Amino acid sequence: MANTDVLPFHVCLAGPTASGKTAAALAIAREHPCEIISVDSALVYRGMDIGTAKPDAAELAQVAHHLINIRDPLQSYSAAEFVRDAHRLICDIAARGKLPLLVGGTMLYFKALFDGLDDMPAANPQIRAELERDAAALGWPALHARLQQIDPVTAARLAPLDSQRIQRALEVFQISGLPISHFHSAKNATKNIALNVCSTRARVLISLEPENRRWLHERIAHRFDAMLAQGFLDEVRVLRARGDLHPDLPSMRCVGYRQAWQALDEELATAGQGTHPVPAMRELGVIATRQLAKRQMTWLRSMPERHVVVADRPDALECVLRLTEQSLKS
């Protein structure tokens, strides 16, 4: 699917998890009439509020938000669906005389919006089931090593436990005989040059990136502890109690939810034995979130058109507002 539309001007606010994107977006909304389009693959799910750090009711009331709570956790939501929805929303918001403000940390969505998506094979349930069986027997690091042999470019950007993306990359190769990186890169060069000129003029990408990694790690740990205090495990218990969800769904693979689901499995398995899996889950959840932030930073560094704001400096919000103001005047 090629991104051939020339969109109205829009501001994109990206950054790793816990870098202050929500606060910055609300600051922009106080200064300019805008509507926020969420660029977050976890916020689309209903009933997943605490573990996704979803904006609360007061924050949602300050400015119109889109692409939040649009899917049941049993459903999937793809990058192609995001591009379709984002195109429609950008045009609708601009037609209302407001600024489309895209905010989030799902870098695949941003990249798909900026560069377009090539057609790839549809999901194949049989191949996916075979890969799940292989992973259960061998472990996802072994499947990551398999991917390294057939598509080193994709393997280099995926963590050995990134099961969802490893599975999809192997699936695409088994169906098509081509690495998934082929579909990401095989675009018409001339068309892309023209498209990128149009699209970069129609947007500004502001990226909140911390200078001090420890600053971000401390914020991640603090936020995870706050989630636990707010009842994150109870939220996952409610989801499990539905009976139709399982840990292999994209929704339950979200960072934090996967670790919480595993901890509750262990809690049931060791009931009455005096063990407490929650402290271990907290540590695993924090580590997984740090790894997510690292991957997000890697994606961002591949986007040379971005305007970097140092997230851990005291004047970060002022810098975001200044860049937004400048982009609206240019």
XYZ file of C-alpha atoms in Angstrom:
330
model
C 0.000 0.000 0.000
C 1.666 3.188 -1.113
C 1.140 6.431 0.731
C 0.357 8.710 -2.213
C -1.875 11.271 -0.505
C -0.612 14.764 0.153
C -1.987 15.375 3.621
C -2.842 18.651 5.340
C -0.187 19.978 7.679
C 0.126 18.007 10.913
C 2.463 17.878 13.914
C 3.929 14.553 15.039
C 5.185 14.159 18.612
C 7.190 10.992 19.178
C 9.526 9.619 21.811
C 10.303 6.553 23.897
C 7.928 5.415 26.596
C 7.858 7.628 29.723
C 9.604 10.520 27.958
C 6.796 13.006 28.647
C 4.778 12.863 25.412
C 1.363 13.206 27.080
C 2.361 16.300 29.057
C 3.889 17.864 25.948
C 0.801 17.115 23.858
C -1.503 18.687 26.445
C 0.782 21.734 26.563
C 0.417 22.111 22.787
C -3.360 21.688 23.110
C -3.505 24.557 25.618
C -1.771 26.839 23.131
C -3.385 25.777 19.847
C -6.802 24.436 18.824
C -6.006 20.844 17.976
C -7.162 17.254 18.200
C -4.876 14.381 19.183
C -4.455 11.228 17.116
C -2.926 8.450 19.218
C 0.023 6.655 17.608
C 0.091 3.797 20.096
C -0.654 0.148 19.340
C -1.698 -0.541 22.961
C -4.044 2.408 23.526
C -6.409 1.071 20.870
C -7.629 -1.612 23.298
C -10.614 -1.196 25.591
C -10.209 -2.360 29.193
C -6.441 -1.929 29.080
C -6.055 1.391 30.858
C -3.560 1.110 33.705
C -0.889 -1.000 32.037
C -0.879 1.149 28.895
C -0.613 4.459 30.824
C -3.700 5.551 28.913
C -4.609 9.225 29.408
C -7.076 9.501 32.271
C -10.582 10.950 32.066
C -9.420 14.457 32.963
C -6.716 14.412 30.281
C -9.090 13.012 27.673
C -11.576 15.769 28.522
C -9.044 18.537 27.832
C -8.820 17.843 24.108
C -10.435 15.453 21.631
C -8.500 12.169 21.304
C -8.761 9.635 18.485
C -7.734 5.970 18.011
C -8.091 5.191 21.725
C -10.446 2.387 22.889
C -11.357 1.385 19.325
C -10.676 -2.364 19.589
C -11.570 -5.209 21.916
C -8.455 -7.021 23.216
C -9.533 -10.067 21.239
C -9.082 -8.126 17.992
C -5.971 -7.007 16.147
C -5.055 -3.599 14.731
C -2.451 -3.309 12.008
C -0.127 -0.597 10.779
C -2.102 -0.550 7.524
C -5.320 0.116 9.452
C -3.578 2.881 11.375
C -2.429 4.592 8.156
C -5.950 4.430 6.755
C -7.481 5.821 9.951
C -4.791 8.465 10.404
C -5.218 9.749 6.842
C -8.950 10.153 7.353
C -8.542 11.832 10.741
C -5.820 14.247 9.619
C -8.054 15.429 6.790
C -11.171 15.638 9.002
C -9.423 17.553 11.794
C -7.835 20.001 9.363
C -11.228 20.523 7.714
C -12.579 21.551 11.115
C -9.910 24.251 11.280
C -7.849 22.489 13.932
C -4.291 21.179 14.079
C -3.923 17.386 13.730
C -1.484 16.371 16.488
C -0.172 12.812 16.254
C 1.278 11.584 19.556
C 2.768 8.250 20.516
C 5.618 5.800 20.590
C 4.662 3.084 18.104
C 7.383 3.879 15.621
C 6.177 1.357 13.052
C 2.970 3.394 12.763
C 4.897 6.628 12.241
C 7.151 5.009 9.649
C 4.172 3.502 7.832
C 2.475 6.896 7.766
C 5.606 8.665 6.512
C 6.905 6.110 4.002
C 3.890 3.957 3.144
C 3.558 0.182 3.326
C 4.219 -2.305 0.587
C 1.812 -5.175 0.061
C 2.843 -8.211 2.098
C 1.312 -11.690 2.332
C -1.736 -11.978 4.574
C -1.487 -13.937 7.812
C -1.529 -17.707 7.487
C -3.007 -19.423 10.574
C -1.406 -22.785 9.773
C 2.103 -21.365 9.447
C 1.609 -19.260 12.582
C 0.536 -22.355 14.519
C 3.632 -24.216 13.305
C 5.865 -21.351 14.424
C 4.142 -21.256 17.809
C 4.868 -24.965 18.241
C 8.496 -24.449 17.272
C 8.781 -21.582 19.756
C 7.235 -23.675 22.534
C 9.773 -26.431 21.880
C 12.882 -24.365 21.106
C 12.256 -20.885 22.513
C 11.952 -17.565 20.673
C 15.739 -16.907 20.737
C 16.153 -20.014 18.570
C 13.602 -18.688 16.098
C 15.386 -15.344 16.187
C 18.580 -17.189 15.217
C 16.636 -18.810 12.365
C 15.553 -15.367 11.216
C 19.166 -14.193 11.377
C 20.048 -16.771 8.730
C 17.352 -15.707 6.243
C 16.922 -11.989 7.008
C 19.837 -10.535 8.991
C 18.583 -6.979 8.399
C 15.295 -7.627 10.219
C 16.894 -9.842 12.872
C 19.352 -7.053 13.754
C 16.537 -4.699 14.759
C 14.474 -7.263 16.707
C 15.095 -8.455 20.244
C 15.431 -12.251 20.618
C 12.178 -12.337 22.630
C 10.155 -10.083 20.311
C 7.906 -13.023 19.496
C 5.224 -11.176 17.542
C 7.597 -9.597 15.019
C 9.884 -12.637 14.766
C 6.851 -14.791 14.011
C 5.580 -12.374 11.361
C 8.994 -12.131 9.675
C 9.354 -15.918 9.513
C 5.765 -16.276 8.318
C 6.294 -13.807 5.462
C 9.436 -15.643 4.378
C 7.715 -19.052 4.419
C 4.810 -17.738 2.336
C 6.707 -15.617 -0.181
C 10.281 -16.860 -0.124
C 11.341 -13.240 0.415
C 12.570 -11.585 3.625
C 10.195 -9.097 5.195
C 12.908 -6.446 4.800
C 12.414 -6.817 1.035
C 8.825 -5.611 1.379
C 9.914 -2.740 3.612
C 12.581 -1.523 1.195
C 11.331 -2.436 -2.280
C 9.741 0.895 -3.185
C 10.034 2.910 -6.332
C 12.894 5.335 -5.620
C 11.614 8.157 -7.787
C 8.111 7.972 -6.330
C 9.484 7.951 -2.798
C 11.674 11.006 -3.382
C 8.664 12.972 -4.636
C 6.470 11.616 -1.842
C 8.948 12.458 0.902
C 9.297 16.050 -0.365
C 5.528 16.471 -0.159
C 5.092 14.708 3.153
C 7.926 16.421 5.018
C 6.610 19.814 3.965
C 3.193 18.798 5.291
C 4.399 17.835 8.748
C 6.907 18.406 11.496
C 8.252 15.549 13.597
C 9.232 16.525 17.146
C 11.081 13.826 19.066
C 11.450 13.791 22.850
C 14.748 12.023 23.517
C 16.489 11.914 26.908
C 20.154 12.768 27.165
C 20.599 10.753 30.349
C 19.501 7.127 30.042
C 19.316 6.818 33.820
C 16.698 9.594 33.883
C 14.471 7.563 31.578
C 15.073 4.318 33.464
C 14.048 5.955 36.725
C 10.859 7.306 35.143
C 10.044 3.878 33.723
C 10.491 2.210 37.124
C 8.462 4.900 38.895
C 5.636 4.600 36.391
C 5.559 0.807 36.606
C 5.369 1.017 40.395
C 2.540 3.525 40.065
C 0.689 1.140 37.741
C 0.986 -1.656 40.282
C -0.296 0.643 43.028
C -3.253 1.630 40.832
C -4.312 -2.006 40.432
C -2.592 -3.172 37.272
C -2.682 -6.827 38.326
C -6.391 -6.581 39.078
C -6.898 -5.144 35.596
C -5.175 -8.189 34.112
C -7.191 -10.516 36.381
C -10.385 -9.035 34.928
C -9.101 -9.588 31.396
C -8.157 -13.187 32.183
C -11.547 -13.836 33.757
C -13.244 -13.186 30.408
C -12.085 -16.612 29.297
C -11.596 -15.735 25.622
C -8.204 -14.043 25.852
C -4.815 -15.753 25.818
C -1.183 -14.603 26.062
C -0.478 -15.026 22.333
C -2.880 -12.259 21.293
C -1.260 -8.966 20.206
C -3.072 -7.172 23.038
C -1.724 -9.509 25.702
C 1.767 -9.324 24.237
C 1.953 -5.633 25.114
C 4.814 -4.798 27.463
C 3.705 -5.285 31.055
C 0.662 -7.382 30.209
C 2.760 -10.324 29.107
C 4.737 -10.234 32.363
C 1.571 -9.776 34.455
C -0.162 -12.695 32.741
C 2.852 -14.919 33.417
C 2.963 -13.829 37.066
C -0.701 -14.683 37.537
C -0.115 -18.075 35.909
C 2.669 -18.692 38.417
C 0.463 -17.442 41.257
C -2.177 -20.045 40.392
C 0.397 -22.807 39.930
C 2.030 -22.164 43.313
C -1.092 -21.341 45.338
C -0.594 -22.225 48.986
C 3.171 -22.638 48.679
C 4.012 -19.220 50.083
C 5.642 -17.943 46.876
C 5.110 -14.408 45.584
C 5.741 -14.001 41.853
C 4.729 -10.322 41.794
C 8.147 -8.866 42.801
C 9.789 -10.852 40.001
C 7.093 -9.668 37.596
C 7.788 -6.071 38.558
C 11.472 -6.488 37.723
C 10.733 -8.249 34.424
C 8.180 -5.599 33.505
C 10.624 -2.768 34.134
C 13.345 -4.522 32.107
C 10.932 -5.176 29.219
C 9.868 -1.530 29.229
C 13.501 -0.391 29.134
C 14.078 -2.679 26.170
C 11.032 -1.196 24.447
C 12.408 2.309 25.012
C 15.741 1.255 23.504
C 14.000 -0.068 20.376
C 11.978 3.130 20.103
C 15.157 5.196 20.249
C 16.690 3.062 17.489
C 13.663 3.717 15.277
C 13.820 7.442 15.983
C 17.487 7.681 15.043
C 16.551 6.316 11.611
C 14.330 9.365 11.025
C 16.750 12.174 10.113
C 13.971 14.722 9.552
C 13.049 14.771 13.246
C 13.583 17.798 15.492
C 15.089 16.520 18.740
C 14.027 17.978 22.082
C 16.120 16.794 25.030
C 13.404 15.360 27.242
C 15.301 15.506 30.534
C 16.139 19.217 30.333
C 14.026 21.667 32.362
C 13.005 23.622 29.264
C 11.770 20.601 27.270
C 8.140 21.744 27.180
C 9.134 25.239 26.128
C 11.218 23.772 23.293
C 8.298 21.645 22.095
C 5.990 24.667 22.103
C 8.558 26.788 20.290
C 9.062 24.189 17.557
C 5.306 23.815 17.155
C 4.859 27.576 16.866
C 7.665 27.857 14.322
C 6.251 25.055 12.215
C 2.827 26.711 12.100
C 4.361 29.984 10.896
C 6.600 28.468 8.231
